[in-house]
CSV table of C-alpha atoms and ligand atoms in Angstrom, one decimal:
chain,number,residue,atom,x,y,z
A,1,MET,CA,-109.0,-155.9,-39.8
A,2,LYS,CA,-109.2,-154.3,-43.3
A,3,VAL,CA,-106.0,-154.9,-45.3
A,4,LEU,CA,-104.9,-153.4,-48.5
A,5,VAL,CA,-102.1,-155.1,-50.5
A,6,ILE,CA,-100.1,-153.1,-53.1
A,7,GLY,CA,-98.8,-155.0,-56.1
A,8,GLY,CA,-100.0,-157.5,-58.7
A,9,GLY,CA,-97.8,-160.5,-59.0
A,10,ALA,CA,-97.7,-164.0,-57.6
A,11,ARG,CA,-96.0,-162.8,-54.4
A,12,GLU,CA,-99.0,-160.5,-53.8
A,13,HIS,CA,-101.4,-163.4,-54.7
A,14,ALA,CA,-99.6,-165.5,-52.1
A,15,LEU,CA,-99.8,-162.7,-49.6
A,16,CYS,CA,-103.5,-162.2,-50.4
A,17,ARG,CA,-104.2,-165.9,-50.2
A,18,SER,CA,-102.7,-166.1,-46.7
A,19,LEU,CA,-104.4,-162.9,-45.5
A,20,SER,CA,-107.7,-164.2,-46.8
A,21,GLN,CA,-107.3,-167.3,-44.7
A,22,ASP,CA,-106.7,-165.2,-41.5
A,23,PRO,CA,-109.9,-165.0,-39.5
A,24,ALA,CA,-108.8,-161.5,-38.2
A,25,VAL,CA,-109.1,-160.1,-41.8
A,26,SER,CA,-112.6,-158.8,-42.4
A,27,GLU,CA,-111.9,-157.1,-45.8
A,28,LEU,CA,-109.1,-157.7,-48.2
A,29,HIS,CA,-108.2,-155.3,-51.0
A,30,CYS,CA,-105.4,-155.3,-53.6
A,31,ALA,CA,-104.1,-152.6,-56.0
A,32,PRO,CA,-103.7,-153.2,-58.8
A,33,GLY,CA,-103.9,-157.0,-58.3
A,34,ASN,CA,-104.4,-159.5,-61.2
A,35,ALA,CA,-107.0,-162.0,-62.5
A,36,GLY,CA,-106.2,-164.5,-59.7
A,37,ILE,CA,-106.0,-162.0,-56.9
A,38,ALA,CA,-109.5,-160.8,-57.9
A,39,ALA,CA,-110.9,-164.1,-56.6
A,40,VAL,CA,-109.7,-163.5,-53.0
A,41,ALA,CA,-109.6,-159.7,-52.8
A,42,THR,CA,-111.4,-156.6,-54.2
A,43,VAL,CA,-109.0,-155.2,-56.8
A,44,HIS,CA,-108.6,-151.5,-57.5
A,45,PRO,CA,-106.9,-149.9,-60.5
A,46,VAL,CA,-104.4,-147.6,-58.9
A,47,ASP,CA,-100.9,-146.5,-59.9
A,48,GLN,CA,-98.9,-148.4,-57.3
A,49,LEU,CA,-96.0,-145.9,-57.7
A,50,ASP,CA,-98.1,-142.9,-56.8
A,51,GLY,CA,-98.1,-142.5,-53.0
A,52,ASP,CA,-101.0,-140.0,-53.0
A,53,GLN,CA,-103.2,-142.3,-55.0
A,54,VAL,CA,-102.4,-145.3,-52.8
A,55,THR,CA,-103.0,-143.2,-49.6
A,56,GLU,CA,-106.3,-141.9,-50.9
A,57,LEU,CA,-107.4,-145.4,-51.6
A,58,ALA,CA,-106.3,-146.6,-48.2
A,59,ARG,CA,-108.2,-143.7,-46.6
A,60,GLN,CA,-111.4,-144.4,-48.6
A,61,LEU,CA,-111.2,-148.1,-47.6
A,62,ALA,CA,-110.4,-147.2,-43.9
A,63,ALA,CA,-107.6,-149.7,-44.2
A,64,ASP,CA,-106.1,-150.8,-40.9
A,65,LEU,CA,-102.9,-152.1,-42.6
A,66,VAL,CA,-101.3,-151.6,-46.0
A,67,VAL,CA,-98.8,-154.2,-47.2
A,68,VAL,CA,-96.5,-153.1,-49.9
A,69,GLY,CA,-95.4,-156.1,-52.0
A,70,PRO,CA,-92.9,-154.9,-54.7
A,71,GLU,CA,-89.7,-153.0,-54.4
A,72,ALA,CA,-90.5,-150.2,-56.9
A,73,PRO,CA,-93.2,-148.5,-54.8
A,74,LEU,CA,-91.0,-148.8,-51.7
A,75,VAL,CA,-88.0,-147.3,-53.4
A,76,ALA,CA,-90.4,-144.6,-54.8
A,77,GLY,CA,-91.5,-143.7,-51.3
A,78,VAL,CA,-95.1,-144.9,-51.3
A,79,ALA,CA,-94.8,-145.9,-47.6
A,80,GLU,CA,-94.2,-142.3,-46.5
A,81,PRO,CA,-97.5,-140.6,-47.2
A,82,LEU,CA,-99.3,-143.6,-45.8
A,83,ARG,CA,-97.4,-143.3,-42.5
A,84,ALA,CA,-97.9,-139.5,-42.5
A,85,ALA,CA,-101.6,-140.2,-42.7
A,86,GLY,CA,-101.4,-142.5,-39.7
A,87,ILE,CA,-102.0,-145.7,-41.6
A,88,PRO,CA,-99.9,-148.7,-40.4
A,89,VAL,CA,-97.7,-149.8,-43.4
A,90,PHE,CA,-95.8,-153.1,-43.8
A,91,GLY,CA,-92.8,-152.0,-45.8
A,92,PRO,CA,-89.7,-149.7,-45.3
A,93,SER,CA,-89.4,-146.0,-46.0
A,94,ALA,CA,-87.6,-145.0,-49.2
A,95,PRO,CA,-84.3,-144.3,-47.5
A,96,ALA,CA,-84.3,-147.7,-45.8
A,97,ALA,CA,-85.4,-149.4,-49.1
A,98,GLN,CA,-82.1,-148.2,-50.6
A,99,LEU,CA,-80.8,-151.4,-49.1
A,100,GLU,CA,-82.3,-152.9,-52.3
A,101,GLY,CA,-82.5,-149.8,-54.5
A,102,SER,CA,-78.7,-149.3,-54.5
A,103,LYS,CA,-76.2,-152.1,-54.4
A,104,ALA,CA,-73.5,-149.5,-53.4
A,105,PHE,CA,-75.6,-148.3,-50.4
A,106,ALA,CA,-76.1,-152.0,-49.3
A,107,LYS,CA,-72.4,-152.6,-49.5
A,108,ASP,CA,-71.8,-149.5,-47.3
A,109,VAL,CA,-74.3,-150.6,-44.7
A,110,MET,CA,-72.8,-154.1,-44.7
A,111,ALA,CA,-69.3,-152.7,-44.2
A,112,ALA,CA,-70.4,-150.5,-41.3
A,113,ALA,CA,-72.3,-153.4,-39.7
A,114,GLY,CA,-69.6,-156.0,-40.2
A,115,VAL,CA,-71.8,-158.2,-42.3
A,116,PRO,CA,-69.9,-160.7,-44.4
A,117,THR,CA,-70.3,-160.1,-48.1
A,118,ALA,CA,-68.3,-160.3,-51.4
A,119,ARG,CA,-65.5,-157.8,-51.7
A,120,SER,CA,-66.4,-155.2,-54.3
A,121,TYR,CA,-65.7,-152.0,-56.1
A,122,VAL,CA,-68.2,-149.4,-57.2
A,123,CYS,CA,-67.1,-148.2,-60.7
A,124,ALA,CA,-68.2,-145.2,-62.6
A,125,SER,CA,-66.1,-145.5,-65.8
A,126,PRO,CA,-65.0,-148.3,-68.2
A,127,GLU,CA,-61.4,-147.9,-67.0
A,128,GLU,CA,-62.4,-148.4,-63.4
A,129,ALA,CA,-64.6,-151.4,-64.4
A,130,ALA,CA,-61.7,-153.0,-66.3
A,131,ALA,CA,-59.3,-152.6,-63.4
A,132,ALA,CA,-61.9,-154.1,-61.0
A,133,LEU,CA,-62.5,-157.1,-63.3
A,134,ASP,CA,-58.8,-157.8,-63.4
A,135,ALA,CA,-58.4,-157.4,-59.7
A,136,PHE,CA,-60.8,-160.2,-59.0
A,137,GLY,CA,-60.3,-162.4,-62.1
A,138,ALA,CA,-62.9,-164.7,-63.7
A,139,PRO,CA,-65.7,-165.6,-63.2
A,140,TYR,CA,-66.7,-162.0,-63.3
A,141,VAL,CA,-69.7,-160.5,-61.4
A,142,VAL,CA,-71.0,-157.2,-62.7
A,143,LYS,CA,-74.1,-155.6,-61.1
A,144,ASP,CA,-76.1,-152.6,-62.2
A,145,ASP,CA,-76.2,-150.3,-59.1
A,146,GLY,CA,-79.9,-149.5,-59.5
A,147,LEU,CA,-83.1,-151.5,-59.3
A,148,ALA,CA,-83.3,-154.1,-62.2
A,149,ALA,CA,-85.9,-156.6,-61.2
A,150,GLY,CA,-83.3,-159.4,-60.7
A,151,LYS,CA,-82.0,-158.9,-64.2
A,152,GLY,CA,-79.2,-156.4,-63.7
A,153,VAL,CA,-76.6,-158.9,-62.7
A,154,VAL,CA,-74.2,-160.6,-65.2
A,155,VAL,CA,-72.0,-163.5,-64.0
A,156,THR,CA,-69.7,-164.6,-66.8
A,157,ALA,CA,-66.3,-166.0,-67.6
A,158,ASP,CA,-66.2,-163.8,-70.7
A,159,ARG,CA,-64.3,-160.5,-69.9
A,160,THR,CA,-65.7,-158.8,-73.0
A,161,ALA,CA,-69.3,-159.6,-72.0
A,162,ALA,CA,-68.5,-158.4,-68.4
A,163,LEU,CA,-67.1,-155.1,-69.8
A,164,ALA,CA,-70.1,-154.7,-72.1
A,165,HIS,CA,-72.6,-155.0,-69.2
A,166,ALA,CA,-70.5,-152.5,-67.1
A,167,ALA,CA,-70.6,-150.1,-70.0
A,168,ALA,CA,-74.4,-150.4,-70.3
A,169,CYS,CA,-74.9,-149.3,-66.7
A,170,GLU,CA,-74.3,-145.8,-65.3
A,171,SER,CA,-72.8,-147.1,-62.1
A,172,VAL,CA,-71.8,-150.7,-61.5
A,173,VAL,CA,-70.7,-152.8,-58.6
A,174,ILE,CA,-68.0,-155.4,-59.5
A,175,GLU,CA,-67.4,-158.0,-57.0
A,176,GLU,CA,-65.6,-161.2,-56.2
A,177,TYR,CA,-67.4,-164.4,-57.3
A,178,LEU,CA,-69.0,-166.3,-54.5
A,179,ASP,CA,-69.1,-170.1,-54.8
A,180,GLY,CA,-71.5,-172.4,-53.1
A,181,PRO,CA,-75.3,-172.9,-52.9
A,182,GLU,CA,-77.6,-170.0,-52.5
A,183,VAL,CA,-80.2,-169.5,-49.7
A,184,SER,CA,-82.9,-166.9,-49.4
A,185,LEU,CA,-83.7,-166.1,-45.8
A,186,PHE,CA,-86.5,-163.6,-45.1
A,187,ALA,CA,-87.0,-161.8,-41.8
A,188,ILE,CA,-89.9,-159.7,-40.6
A,189,THR,CA,-88.7,-156.7,-38.6
A,190,ASP,CA,-90.1,-153.6,-37.0
A,191,GLY,CA,-86.8,-151.8,-37.0
A,192,THR,CA,-85.6,-153.4,-33.8
A,193,THR,CA,-86.9,-156.9,-33.3
A,194,VAL,CA,-86.0,-159.4,-36.1
A,195,LEU,CA,-88.1,-162.5,-36.7
A,196,PRO,CA,-86.5,-164.8,-39.3
A,197,LEU,CA,-88.8,-167.0,-41.5
A,198,VAL,CA,-87.9,-170.4,-42.9
A,199,PRO,CA,-85.1,-170.6,-45.5
A,200,ALA,CA,-86.0,-171.2,-49.2
A,201,GLN,CA,-84.0,-171.6,-52.4
A,202,ASP,CA,-85.0,-170.1,-55.7
A,203,PHE,CA,-83.8,-170.8,-59.2
A,204,LYS,CA,-82.8,-167.6,-61.0
A,205,ARG,CA,-81.7,-168.9,-64.3
A,206,ALA,CA,-84.2,-169.4,-67.1
A,207,LEU,CA,-83.3,-172.9,-68.1
A,208,ASP,CA,-82.8,-176.3,-66.5
A,209,GLY,CA,-79.4,-177.0,-65.0
A,210,ASP,CA,-79.0,-173.2,-64.2
A,211,HIS,CA,-78.4,-172.3,-67.8
A,212,GLY,CA,-79.6,-169.3,-69.6
A,213,PRO,CA,-80.1,-165.7,-68.5
A,214,ASN,CA,-80.9,-164.5,-65.0
A,215,THR,CA,-84.6,-164.0,-64.4
A,216,GLY,CA,-86.9,-162.7,-61.6
A,217,GLY,CA,-87.0,-166.4,-60.5
A,218,MET,CA,-88.3,-169.6,-62.1
A,219,GLY,CA,-89.3,-171.6,-59.0
A,220,ALA,CA,-88.5,-172.2,-55.3
A,221,TYR,CA,-88.8,-174.7,-52.5
A,222,SER,CA,-88.6,-175.0,-48.8
A,223,PRO,CA,-87.3,-176.5,-46.5
A,224,LEU,CA,-83.7,-177.0,-47.5
A,225,PRO,CA,-82.8,-180.5,-46.2
A,226,TRP,CA,-79.1,-179.9,-47.1
A,227,ALA,CA,-78.7,-176.6,-45.2
A,228,PRO,CA,-76.5,-176.8,-42.1
A,229,PRO,CA,-78.4,-176.9,-38.8
A,230,GLY,CA,-78.0,-173.5,-37.1
A,231,LEU,CA,-78.0,-171.6,-40.3
A,232,VAL,CA,-81.0,-169.4,-39.4
A,233,ASP,CA,-79.5,-168.5,-36.0
A,234,GLU,CA,-76.1,-167.7,-37.5
A,235,VAL,CA,-77.6,-165.5,-40.2
A,236,LEU,CA,-79.8,-163.7,-37.6
A,237,THR,CA,-76.7,-163.0,-35.5
A,238,THR,CA,-74.2,-162.1,-38.2
A,239,VAL,CA,-76.4,-160.6,-40.9
A,240,LEU,CA,-80.0,-159.7,-40.1
A,241,GLN,CA,-79.8,-158.1,-36.6
A,242,PRO,CA,-76.6,-156.1,-37.3
A,243,THR,CA,-78.1,-154.7,-40.6
A,244,VAL,CA,-81.3,-153.7,-38.8
A,245,ASP,CA,-79.3,-152.2,-36.0
A,246,GLU,CA,-77.1,-150.2,-38.4
A,247,LEU,CA,-80.1,-148.8,-40.3
A,248,ARG,CA,-81.7,-147.7,-37.0
A,249,ARG,CA,-78.4,-146.2,-35.9
A,250,ARG,CA,-78.4,-144.1,-39.1
A,251,GLY,CA,-81.8,-142.7,-38.4
A,252,THR,CA,-83.5,-144.7,-41.2
A,253,PRO,CA,-85.0,-147.7,-39.4
A,254,PHE,CA,-86.0,-150.6,-41.6
A,255,SER,CA,-89.4,-151.9,-40.9
A,256,GLY,CA,-90.9,-154.6,-43.2
A,257,LEU,CA,-89.4,-157.6,-44.8
A,258,LEU,CA,-85.6,-157.9,-44.9
A,259,TYR,CA,-84.6,-160.4,-47.5
A,260,ALA,CA,-81.0,-161.8,-47.3
A,261,GLY,CA,-79.8,-163.5,-50.4
A,262,LEU,CA,-76.9,-165.7,-49.2
A,263,ALA,CA,-74.2,-167.8,-50.6
A,264,LEU,CA,-72.9,-170.7,-48.4
A,265,THR,CA,-69.3,-170.5,-49.7
A,266,SER,CA,-66.3,-172.6,-48.8
A,267,ARG,CA,-65.2,-169.7,-46.6
A,268,GLY,CA,-68.5,-169.2,-44.8
A,269,THR,CA,-71.9,-167.5,-45.3
A,270,ARG,CA,-71.8,-164.4,-47.4
A,271,VAL,CA,-74.6,-161.9,-48.4
A,272,ILE,CA,-75.1,-161.7,-52.1
A,273,GLU,CA,-77.8,-159.1,-51.9
A,274,PHE,CA,-80.5,-157.6,-49.8
A,275,ASN,CA,-84.0,-157.0,-50.9
A,276,ALA,CA,-86.5,-154.8,-49.1
A,277,ARG,CA,-89.6,-156.9,-49.6
A,278,PHE,CA,-90.8,-160.5,-49.8
A,279,GLY,CA,-89.0,-162.4,-52.6
A,280,ASP,CA,-90.8,-163.8,-55.5
A,281,PRO,CA,-91.1,-166.8,-55.9
A,282,GLU,CA,-89.8,-167.8,-52.5
A,283,THR,CA,-92.7,-166.1,-50.7
A,284,GLN,CA,-95.0,-168.7,-52.4
A,285,VAL,CA,-93.3,-171.6,-50.6
A,286,VAL,CA,-92.5,-169.8,-47.3
A,287,LEU,CA,-96.1,-168.7,-46.8
A,288,ALA,CA,-97.4,-172.1,-47.8
A,289,ARG,CA,-95.6,-173.4,-44.7
A,290,LEU,CA,-96.5,-170.6,-42.2
A,291,ARG,CA,-99.2,-171.6,-39.7
A,292,THR,CA,-99.4,-168.4,-37.7
A,293,PRO,CA,-102.1,-166.1,-39.2
A,294,LEU,CA,-100.3,-163.6,-41.3
A,295,ALA,CA,-102.1,-160.3,-40.7
A,296,GLY,CA,-101.4,-160.0,-37.0
A,297,VAL,CA,-97.6,-160.5,-37.7
A,298,LEU,CA,-97.5,-157.9,-40.4
A,299,LEU,CA,-99.5,-155.4,-38.3
A,300,ALA,CA,-97.2,-156.0,-35.3
A,301,ALA,CA,-94.2,-155.2,-37.5
A,302,ALA,CA,-95.9,-152.1,-38.9
A,303,GLN,CA,-96.7,-150.9,-35.3
A,304,GLY,CA,-93.3,-151.7,-33.7
A,305,ARG,CA,-94.8,-154.5,-31.5
A,306,LEU,CA,-93.0,-157.6,-32.8
A,307,ALA,CA,-91.3,-158.2,-29.5
A,308,GLU,CA,-94.7,-159.0,-28.0
A,309,LEU,CA,-95.5,-161.8,-30.5
A,310,GLU,CA,-95.4,-165.5,-29.8
A,311,PRO,CA,-92.9,-167.4,-31.9
A,312,LEU,CA,-94.0,-168.1,-35.4
A,313,ARG,CA,-95.5,-171.6,-36.0
A,314,TRP,CA,-94.6,-173.6,-39.1
A,315,ARG,CA,-95.9,-176.7,-40.9
A,316,GLU,CA,-93.7,-179.7,-41.2
A,317,GLU,CA,-94.7,-180.1,-44.8
A,318,ALA,CA,-92.6,-179.1,-47.8
A,319,ALA,CA,-93.6,-176.7,-50.5
A,320,VAL,CA,-92.5,-176.3,-54.1
A,321,THR,CA,-93.5,-173.6,-56.6
A,322,VAL,CA,-92.9,-173.8,-60.4
A,323,VAL,CA,-93.1,-170.6,-62.4
A,324,VAL,CA,-94.9,-170.8,-65.8
A,325,ALA,CA,-93.4,-168.0,-67.9
A,326,ALA,CA,-94.4,-166.6,-71.3
A,327,GLU,CA,-92.7,-167.4,-74.5
A,328,GLY,CA,-89.7,-165.1,-74.9
A,329,TYR,CA,-89.2,-164.4,-71.1
A,330,PRO,CA,-87.0,-162.8,-69.9
A,331,ALA,CA,-85.9,-160.8,-73.0
A,332,ALA,CA,-89.2,-160.2,-74.8
A,333,PRO,CA,-92.2,-162.0,-73.2
A,334,ARG,CA,-95.2,-162.3,-75.4
A,335,SER,CA,-98.6,-161.5,-73.8
A,336,GLY,CA,-102.3,-161.6,-74.5
A,337,ASP,CA,-102.5,-165.4,-74.9
A,338,VAL,CA,-105.5,-167.3,-73.4
A,339,ILE,CA,-104.6,-169.5,-70.4
A,340,GLU,CA,-106.6,-172.7,-69.9
A,341,GLY,CA,-106.5,-175.5,-67.4
A,342,LEU,CA,-106.3,-173.3,-64.3
A,343,ALA,CA,-109.1,-175.1,-62.5
A,344,GLU,CA,-107.8,-178.5,-63.4
A,345,ALA,CA,-104.4,-177.7,-62.1
A,346,GLU,CA,-105.6,-177.1,-58.6
A,347,ALA,CA,-106.3,-179.9,-56.1
A,348,ALA,CA,-109.6,-179.9,-54.2
A,349,ASP,CA,-107.8,-180.6,-50.9
A,350,GLY,CA,-105.7,-177.4,-51.3
A,351,THR,CA,-102.4,-179.2,-51.7
A,352,VAL,CA,-102.0,-177.6,-55.2
A,353,TYR,CA,-103.0,-174.1,-56.2
A,354,VAL,CA,-102.2,-171.7,-58.9
A,355,LEU,CA,-101.0,-168.2,-58.0
A,356,HIS,CA,-101.3,-165.7,-60.7
A,357,ALA,CA,-98.4,-163.4,-61.7
A,358,GLY,CA,-98.8,-161.7,-65.1
A,359,THR,CA,-102.5,-162.3,-65.8
A,360,ARG,CA,-105.6,-160.2,-66.6
A,361,THR,CA,-109.2,-160.9,-67.5
A,362,ASP,CA,-110.0,-159.9,-71.1
A,363,GLN,CA,-113.3,-158.3,-72.3
A,364,ASP,CA,-114.7,-161.8,-72.9
A,365,GLY,CA,-114.0,-162.8,-69.3
A,366,ARG,CA,-111.1,-165.1,-70.3
A,367,VAL,CA,-107.8,-165.1,-68.3
A,368,VAL,CA,-105.0,-164.1,-70.5
A,369,SER,CA,-101.2,-163.7,-70.0
A,370,ALA,CA,-100.0,-160.1,-69.2
A,371,GLY,CA,-96.4,-160.4,-68.1
A,372,GLY,CA,-93.2,-162.4,-68.3
A,373,ARG,CA,-93.8,-164.6,-65.3
A,374,VAL,CA,-97.5,-165.7,-65.8
A,375,LEU,CA,-98.3,-168.2,-63.1
A,376,SER,CA,-96.7,-169.8,-60.0
A,377,VAL,CA,-98.0,-173.3,-59.5
A,378,THR,CA,-97.6,-174.1,-55.8
A,379,ALA,CA,-97.9,-177.4,-54.0
A,380,THR,CA,-97.3,-178.8,-50.5
A,381,GLY,CA,-96.5,-182.4,-49.6
A,382,ALA,CA,-95.2,-184.6,-46.9
A,383,ASP,CA,-91.7,-184.1,-48.3
A,384,LEU,CA,-90.1,-182.2,-51.2
A,385,ALA,CA,-90.6,-185.2,-53.6
A,386,GLN,CA,-94.3,-185.2,-53.1
A,387,ALA,CA,-94.7,-181.5,-53.2
A,388,ARG,CA,-92.6,-181.5,-56.4
A,389,GLU,CA,-94.7,-184.2,-58.0
A,390,ARG,CA,-97.9,-182.4,-57.2
A,391,ALA,CA,-96.6,-179.0,-58.5
A,392,TYR,CA,-95.5,-180.5,-61.8
A,393,ALA,CA,-98.9,-182.4,-62.1
A,394,GLY,CA,-100.5,-179.0,-61.8
A,395,VAL,CA,-98.2,-177.4,-64.4
A,396,ALA,CA,-99.0,-180.2,-66.8
A,397,GLU,CA,-102.7,-179.1,-66.8
A,398,ILE,CA,-101.9,-175.5,-67.8
A,399,ARG,CA,-102.3,-174.7,-71.4
A,400,LEU,CA,-100.7,-171.4,-72.5
A,401,ALA,CA,-99.3,-171.1,-76.0
A,402,GLY,CA,-95.4,-171.0,-76.1
A,403,SER,CA,-95.1,-171.1,-72.3
A,404,GLN,CA,-91.9,-172.3,-70.6
A,405,HIS,CA,-91.0,-173.6,-67.2
A,406,ARG,CA,-88.0,-175.3,-65.6
A,407,THR,CA,-88.4,-179.1,-65.0
A,408,ASP,CA,-85.7,-179.3,-62.3
A,409,ILE,CA,-87.1,-177.1,-59.5
A,410,ALA,CA,-86.2,-178.8,-56.2
A,411,LEU,CA,-85.0,-181.9,-58.1
A,412,LYS,CA,-81.6,-182.3,-56.4
A,413,ALA,CA,-83.0,-181.4,-53.0
A,414,ALA,CA,-85.8,-184.0,-53.3
A,415,GLU,CA,-83.4,-186.9,-54.1
B,1,AMP,P1,-78.6,-160.3,-57.3
B,1,AMP,O1,-79.5,-159.5,-58.1
B,1,AMP,O2,-77.5,-159.5,-56.6
B,1,AMP,O3,-79.3,-161.3,-56.4
B,1,AMP,O4,-77.9,-161.4,-58.2
B,1,AMP,C1,-78.6,-162.3,-59.0
B,1,AMP,C2,-77.9,-163.6,-59.1
B,1,AMP,O5,-76.6,-163.4,-59.6
B,1,AMP,C3,-77.7,-164.2,-57.7
B,1,AMP,O6,-78.8,-164.9,-57.2
B,1,AMP,C4,-76.5,-165.1,-58.0
B,1,AMP,O7,-76.9,-166.3,-58.6
B,1,AMP,C5,-75.7,-164.3,-58.9
B,1,AMP,N1,-74.7,-163.6,-58.2
B,1,AMP,C6,-74.8,-162.3,-57.7
B,1,AMP,N2,-73.6,-162.0,-57.1
B,1,AMP,C7,-72.8,-163.0,-57.1
B,1,AMP,C8,-71.5,-163.2,-56.7
B,1,AMP,N3,-70.8,-162.3,-56.0
B,1,AMP,N4,-70.9,-164.4,-56.9
B,1,AMP,C9,-71.6,-165.4,-57.6
B,1,AMP,N5,-72.9,-165.2,-58.1
B,1,AMP,C10,-73.5,-164.0,-57.9
């Protein structure tokens, strides 16, 4: 099978790593990729938002499967010309990807499907926003309606700050605050059959103790020893299947990866958000635990054959990933710094490996930083404590001027 992966972050590196280990994959390509992906796949300089360019590349390569990693190409409709050309694609169409592209659309689908989520108002003016904030009270949750790479949400007790964020967005969703721990649950779906993966938890805030601004994600772990048994089945029945059924009913079937961001509140499980693709950094830990070869599963989803698959097989081991971010991330990340210690960070037995996010190779062949999140140091272990220890031992080997990382990824869960 010849596979082309679209994207160039640590999620795509994790996807490429798993695909490269699948004996069914004879050729692996990635566009645009990054310095780390180039070690496991042939990389191609293509504009990932340009459906025609991507389709042309897939044609030239005679790709049997295209896997679209990030949300932006999906929302831009990159899957459509590929499907029109008869190439199997893992990833939803633009209308189905609105589940992530528009918070208001997601709320509408959830209401129609009876999926539990935070009560909310969609507001188009400062007056409406102020009224909605006062209806719910503090802490305030204000979300930019459009795509914002995980950074469009402000949760604050400060009414002035909440109003300021609302004013900065064209359309906002203001919703009730959900208490309780968060869980990310991914499911692979072909538009009808839904196959949940294992739950993971990510750390959205920049600083230890969940302080600082929201980011794209600073680390993740799986499994979740504290999660109630039966959580996956419950979410499949109350969230994932009804959402997939509703989108099919609307004539915009969702095929690809449905990501449910959940809050386990005192009043039950609630959806915080949907994403239309693998989450980053949770993918790094979920795929680290997947035993079933990945390519066949993604192809079956792309071809509407998921019901024929054997149940997915998982490793008992735990996995932890720690994001190494550039100085100034998320507000103003600095780039172009040389990264050293990449080889030393990895373990020869494969229990620790470095997934690249924002990296590139400079003209002297050195790996340099090229984005806010630079690396995702990933480790497996017999339990979370061991995986965590290994991941942080890897992080300690990395030398990148001004870099930052959280020191408390999976800390509480490992205790
Ligand atoms: P989102 O982009 O919707 O995932 O939001 C980013 C982060 O903001 C989430 O992971 C939560 O930590 C937080 N958040 C979003 N919505 C809520 C809510 N209704 N109540 C509490 N926290 C929220």
